[in-house]
Structure formats: structure tokens, C-alpha cells
CSV table of C-alpha atoms in Angstrom, one decimal:
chain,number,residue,atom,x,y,z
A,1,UNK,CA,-23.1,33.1,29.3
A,2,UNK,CA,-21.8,29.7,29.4
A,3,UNK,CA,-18.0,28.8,30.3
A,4,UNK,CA,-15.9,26.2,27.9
A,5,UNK,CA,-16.1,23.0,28.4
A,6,UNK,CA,-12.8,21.8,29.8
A,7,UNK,CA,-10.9,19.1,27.8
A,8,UNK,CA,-12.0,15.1,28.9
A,9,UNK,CA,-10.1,12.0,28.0
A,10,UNK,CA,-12.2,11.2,25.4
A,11,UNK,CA,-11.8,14.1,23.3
A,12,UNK,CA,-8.1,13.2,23.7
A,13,UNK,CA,-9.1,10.1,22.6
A,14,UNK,CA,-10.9,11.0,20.2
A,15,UNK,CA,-8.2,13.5,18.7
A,16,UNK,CA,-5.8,10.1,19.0
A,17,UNK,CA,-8.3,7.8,17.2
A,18,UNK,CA,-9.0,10.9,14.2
A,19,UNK,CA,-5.0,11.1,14.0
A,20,UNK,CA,-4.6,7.4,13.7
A,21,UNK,CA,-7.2,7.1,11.1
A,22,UNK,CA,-5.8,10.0,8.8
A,23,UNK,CA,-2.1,8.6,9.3
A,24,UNK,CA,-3.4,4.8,7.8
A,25,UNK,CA,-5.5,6.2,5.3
A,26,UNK,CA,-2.3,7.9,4.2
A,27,UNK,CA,-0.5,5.2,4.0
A,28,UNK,CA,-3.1,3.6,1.7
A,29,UNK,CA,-3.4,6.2,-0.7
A,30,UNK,CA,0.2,6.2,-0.2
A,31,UNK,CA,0.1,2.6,-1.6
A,32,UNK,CA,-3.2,3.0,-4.2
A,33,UNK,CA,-0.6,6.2,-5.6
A,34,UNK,CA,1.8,3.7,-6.1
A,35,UNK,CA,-0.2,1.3,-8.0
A,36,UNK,CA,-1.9,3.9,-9.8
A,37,UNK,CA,0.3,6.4,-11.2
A,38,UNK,CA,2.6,3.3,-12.6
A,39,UNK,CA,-0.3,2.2,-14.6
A,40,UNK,CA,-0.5,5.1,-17.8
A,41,UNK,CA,2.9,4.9,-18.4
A,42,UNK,CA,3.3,1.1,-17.9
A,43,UNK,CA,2.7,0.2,-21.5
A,44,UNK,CA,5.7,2.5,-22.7
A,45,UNK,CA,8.0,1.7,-20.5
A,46,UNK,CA,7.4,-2.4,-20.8
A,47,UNK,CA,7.5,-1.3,-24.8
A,48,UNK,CA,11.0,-0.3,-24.1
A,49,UNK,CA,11.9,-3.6,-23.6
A,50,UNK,CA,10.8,-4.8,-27.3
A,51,UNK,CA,8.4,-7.1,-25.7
A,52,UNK,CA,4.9,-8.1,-26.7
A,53,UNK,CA,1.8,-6.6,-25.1
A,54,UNK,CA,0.9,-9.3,-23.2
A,55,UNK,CA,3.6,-9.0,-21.1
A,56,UNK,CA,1.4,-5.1,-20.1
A,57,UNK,CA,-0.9,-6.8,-19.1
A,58,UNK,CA,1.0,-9.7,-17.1
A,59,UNK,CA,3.0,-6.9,-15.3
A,60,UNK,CA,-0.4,-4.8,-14.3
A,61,UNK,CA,-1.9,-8.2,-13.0
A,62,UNK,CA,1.0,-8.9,-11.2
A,63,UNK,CA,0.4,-6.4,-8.6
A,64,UNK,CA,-2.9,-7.3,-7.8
A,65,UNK,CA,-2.1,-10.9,-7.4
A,66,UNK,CA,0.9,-10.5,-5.2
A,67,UNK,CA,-1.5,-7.8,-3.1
A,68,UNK,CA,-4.7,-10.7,-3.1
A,69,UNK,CA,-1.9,-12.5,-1.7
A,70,UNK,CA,-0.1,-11.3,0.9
A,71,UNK,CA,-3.1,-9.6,2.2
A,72,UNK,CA,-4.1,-12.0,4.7
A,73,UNK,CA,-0.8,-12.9,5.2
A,74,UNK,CA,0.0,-9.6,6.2
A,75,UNK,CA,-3.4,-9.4,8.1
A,76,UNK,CA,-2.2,-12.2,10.6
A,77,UNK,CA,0.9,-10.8,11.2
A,78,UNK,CA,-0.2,-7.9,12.2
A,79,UNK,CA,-2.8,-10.0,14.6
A,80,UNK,CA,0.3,-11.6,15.7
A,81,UNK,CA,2.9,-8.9,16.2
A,82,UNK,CA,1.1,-5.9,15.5
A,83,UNK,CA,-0.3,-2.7,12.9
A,84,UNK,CA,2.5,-0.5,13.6
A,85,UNK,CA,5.1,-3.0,12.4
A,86,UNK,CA,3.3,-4.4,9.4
A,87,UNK,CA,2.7,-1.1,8.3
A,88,UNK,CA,6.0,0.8,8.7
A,89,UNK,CA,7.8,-2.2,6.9
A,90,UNK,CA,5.3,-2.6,4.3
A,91,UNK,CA,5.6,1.1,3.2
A,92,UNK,CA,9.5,0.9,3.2
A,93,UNK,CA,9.1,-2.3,1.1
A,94,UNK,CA,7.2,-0.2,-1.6
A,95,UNK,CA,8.9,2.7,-1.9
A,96,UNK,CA,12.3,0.4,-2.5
A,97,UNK,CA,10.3,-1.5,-4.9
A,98,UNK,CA,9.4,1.7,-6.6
A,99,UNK,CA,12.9,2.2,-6.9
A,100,UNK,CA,14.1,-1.1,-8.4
A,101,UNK,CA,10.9,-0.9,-10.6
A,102,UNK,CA,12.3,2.7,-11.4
A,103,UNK,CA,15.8,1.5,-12.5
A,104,UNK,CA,14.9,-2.3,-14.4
A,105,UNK,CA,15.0,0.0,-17.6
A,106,UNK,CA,18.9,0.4,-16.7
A,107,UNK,CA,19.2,-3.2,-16.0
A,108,UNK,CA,17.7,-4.3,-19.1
A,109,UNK,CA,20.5,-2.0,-20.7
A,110,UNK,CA,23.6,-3.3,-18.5
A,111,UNK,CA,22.4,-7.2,-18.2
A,112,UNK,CA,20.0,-7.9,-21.1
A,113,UNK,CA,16.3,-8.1,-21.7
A,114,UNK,CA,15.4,-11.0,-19.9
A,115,UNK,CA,17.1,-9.8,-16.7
A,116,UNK,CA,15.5,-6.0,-16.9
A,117,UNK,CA,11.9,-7.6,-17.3
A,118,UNK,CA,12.7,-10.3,-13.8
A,119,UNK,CA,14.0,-7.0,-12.4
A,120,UNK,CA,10.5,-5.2,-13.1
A,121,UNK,CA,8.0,-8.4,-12.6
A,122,UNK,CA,9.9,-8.8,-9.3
A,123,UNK,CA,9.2,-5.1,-8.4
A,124,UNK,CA,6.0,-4.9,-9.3
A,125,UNK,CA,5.1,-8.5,-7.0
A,126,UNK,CA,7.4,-6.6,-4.0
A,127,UNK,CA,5.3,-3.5,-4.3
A,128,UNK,CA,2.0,-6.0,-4.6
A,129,UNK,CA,2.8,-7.7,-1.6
A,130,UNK,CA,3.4,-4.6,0.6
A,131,UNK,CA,0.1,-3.0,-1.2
A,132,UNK,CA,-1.8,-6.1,0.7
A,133,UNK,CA,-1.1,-3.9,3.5
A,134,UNK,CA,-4.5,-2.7,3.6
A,135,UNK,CA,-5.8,-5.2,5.9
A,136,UNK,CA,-3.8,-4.7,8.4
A,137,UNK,CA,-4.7,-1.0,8.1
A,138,UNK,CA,-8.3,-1.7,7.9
A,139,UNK,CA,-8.0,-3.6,11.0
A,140,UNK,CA,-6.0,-0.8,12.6
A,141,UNK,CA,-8.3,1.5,12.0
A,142,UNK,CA,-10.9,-1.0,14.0
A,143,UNK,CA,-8.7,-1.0,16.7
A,144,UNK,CA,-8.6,2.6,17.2
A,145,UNK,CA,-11.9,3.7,16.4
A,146,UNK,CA,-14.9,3.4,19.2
A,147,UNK,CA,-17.4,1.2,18.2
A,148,UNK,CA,-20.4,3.5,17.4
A,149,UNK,CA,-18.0,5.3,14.7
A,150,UNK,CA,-16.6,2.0,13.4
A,151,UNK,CA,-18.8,1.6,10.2
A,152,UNK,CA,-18.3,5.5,9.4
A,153,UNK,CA,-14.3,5.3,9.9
A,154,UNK,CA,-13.8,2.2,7.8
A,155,UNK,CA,-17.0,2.8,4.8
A,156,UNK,CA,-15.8,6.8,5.1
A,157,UNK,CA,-11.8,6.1,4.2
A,158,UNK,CA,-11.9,2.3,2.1
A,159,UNK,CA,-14.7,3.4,-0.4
């Protein structure tokens, strides 16, 4: 009959690296949620504001580019002062841009047209920017995963 094994560092650090890894990847589908579930109703609500439908399409795109931007941006930061930081803020950012996006309909109403549709390209670019996010998380995840499960931890949770 054979005895446990008794606990080593490294399955603590293991356990630490496996709990890092499912908190980032929650924060990026935290942040591909937000991109994502905006996207069926998007062409009703920008309807709302008796605007053309290129301005769908503008407002989709908008996302993207503000998250192709920031990303390394947001990358070198996090080089600089470190994940944890960039990653906290840039969810907070999101969700508040969620928000405002949320509410532009009311703008439109209280301020005009013109105003409710700055109100929602602005959100949607805030919401971009934080979204570029995911390399900093990407390189967190390197960070905290031991080398020989590297490729596994970052193909396994990005793809």
C-alpha cells in the first residue's frame, strides 16, 4: 500500500499558475463578451438614431481599431508597470464604457442626435482600447506559466 504524496512547492505553484491562468482568461472572455453580445443588437439600436447604415458598420469597426491600437500600448505598460495594473484598470474602463454605451440612446434624447452618436462612438473606442488588453494578459499568462506548459497555456485559452 503506498502513502500520499505530501504537497511540494510546485504543486502550490502549479495550483497558483492554473489560478492565474483561469482568472486572465476570464477577463478576456470577460472583454470578447463585451464585444460580442453588443454586436446583434447594434444595428437596432444605431437605427434608433435615424442614421444611415454605414454608420453600423463604422461603430462595429470602431472597436477593433481602438483594440489594434491600444494593444501594444497597453502591452508596454504592463512591461513597464506591470499585468495586474493594466488589467484591473482595463476591465473597469469597459464595464464604464458599457455603461455610457448603455445610456447614449438617452443622450441622443436629452442633447440631440449628433451628441448621442459621439456619446456611443466614444464608448465603443473606450471599450476598444481596454479590449487591447489581451496582450498584456497573454503575456501574463507567460509570466506565470513554466516554460514546458507555455505553448499549451497560451494556444489552450487564445484559440
Amino acid at each position: 500500500m503506498s502513502s500520499p504524496r505530501a504537497a511540494t512547492a510546485s504543486d502550490a505553484d502549479a495550483f497558483q499558475s492554473r489560478r492565474a491562468v483561469a482568472v486572465v482568461v476570464g477577463v478576456v472572455f470577460v472583454d470578447l463578451l463585451g464585444f460580442g453580445v453588443i454586436i446583434p443588437v447594434l444595428p437596432f439600436y444605431v437605427r434608433s438614431f435615424g442614421v444611415s447604415d454605414v454608420f453600423i458598420g463604422l461603430l462595429a469597426a470602431s472597436y477593433s481599431l481602438a483594440q489594434f491600437g491600444a494593444a501594444p500600448v497597453l502591452g508596454r505598460i504592463s512591461d513597464e508597470r506591470g499585468r495586474r495594473p493594466v488589467l484591473v484598470l482595463s476591465v473597469g474602463v469597459a464595464g464604464v464604457a458599457w455603461l455610457v454605451f448603455g445610456f447614449a440612446s438617452q443622450v441622443g434624447a436629452a442633447a440631440g442626435t449628433t451628441a448621442g452618436l459621439v456619446v456611443l462612438f466614444g464608448a465603443r473606442l473606450l471599450a476598444g482600447a481596454a479590449g487591447g488588453n489581451i496582450a498584456a494578459a497573454q503575456a501574463y499568462i507567460a509570466d506565470v506559466t513554466p516554460p514546458e506548459r507555455r505553448a499549451g497555456a497560451l494556444g489552450g485559452h487564445f484559440v
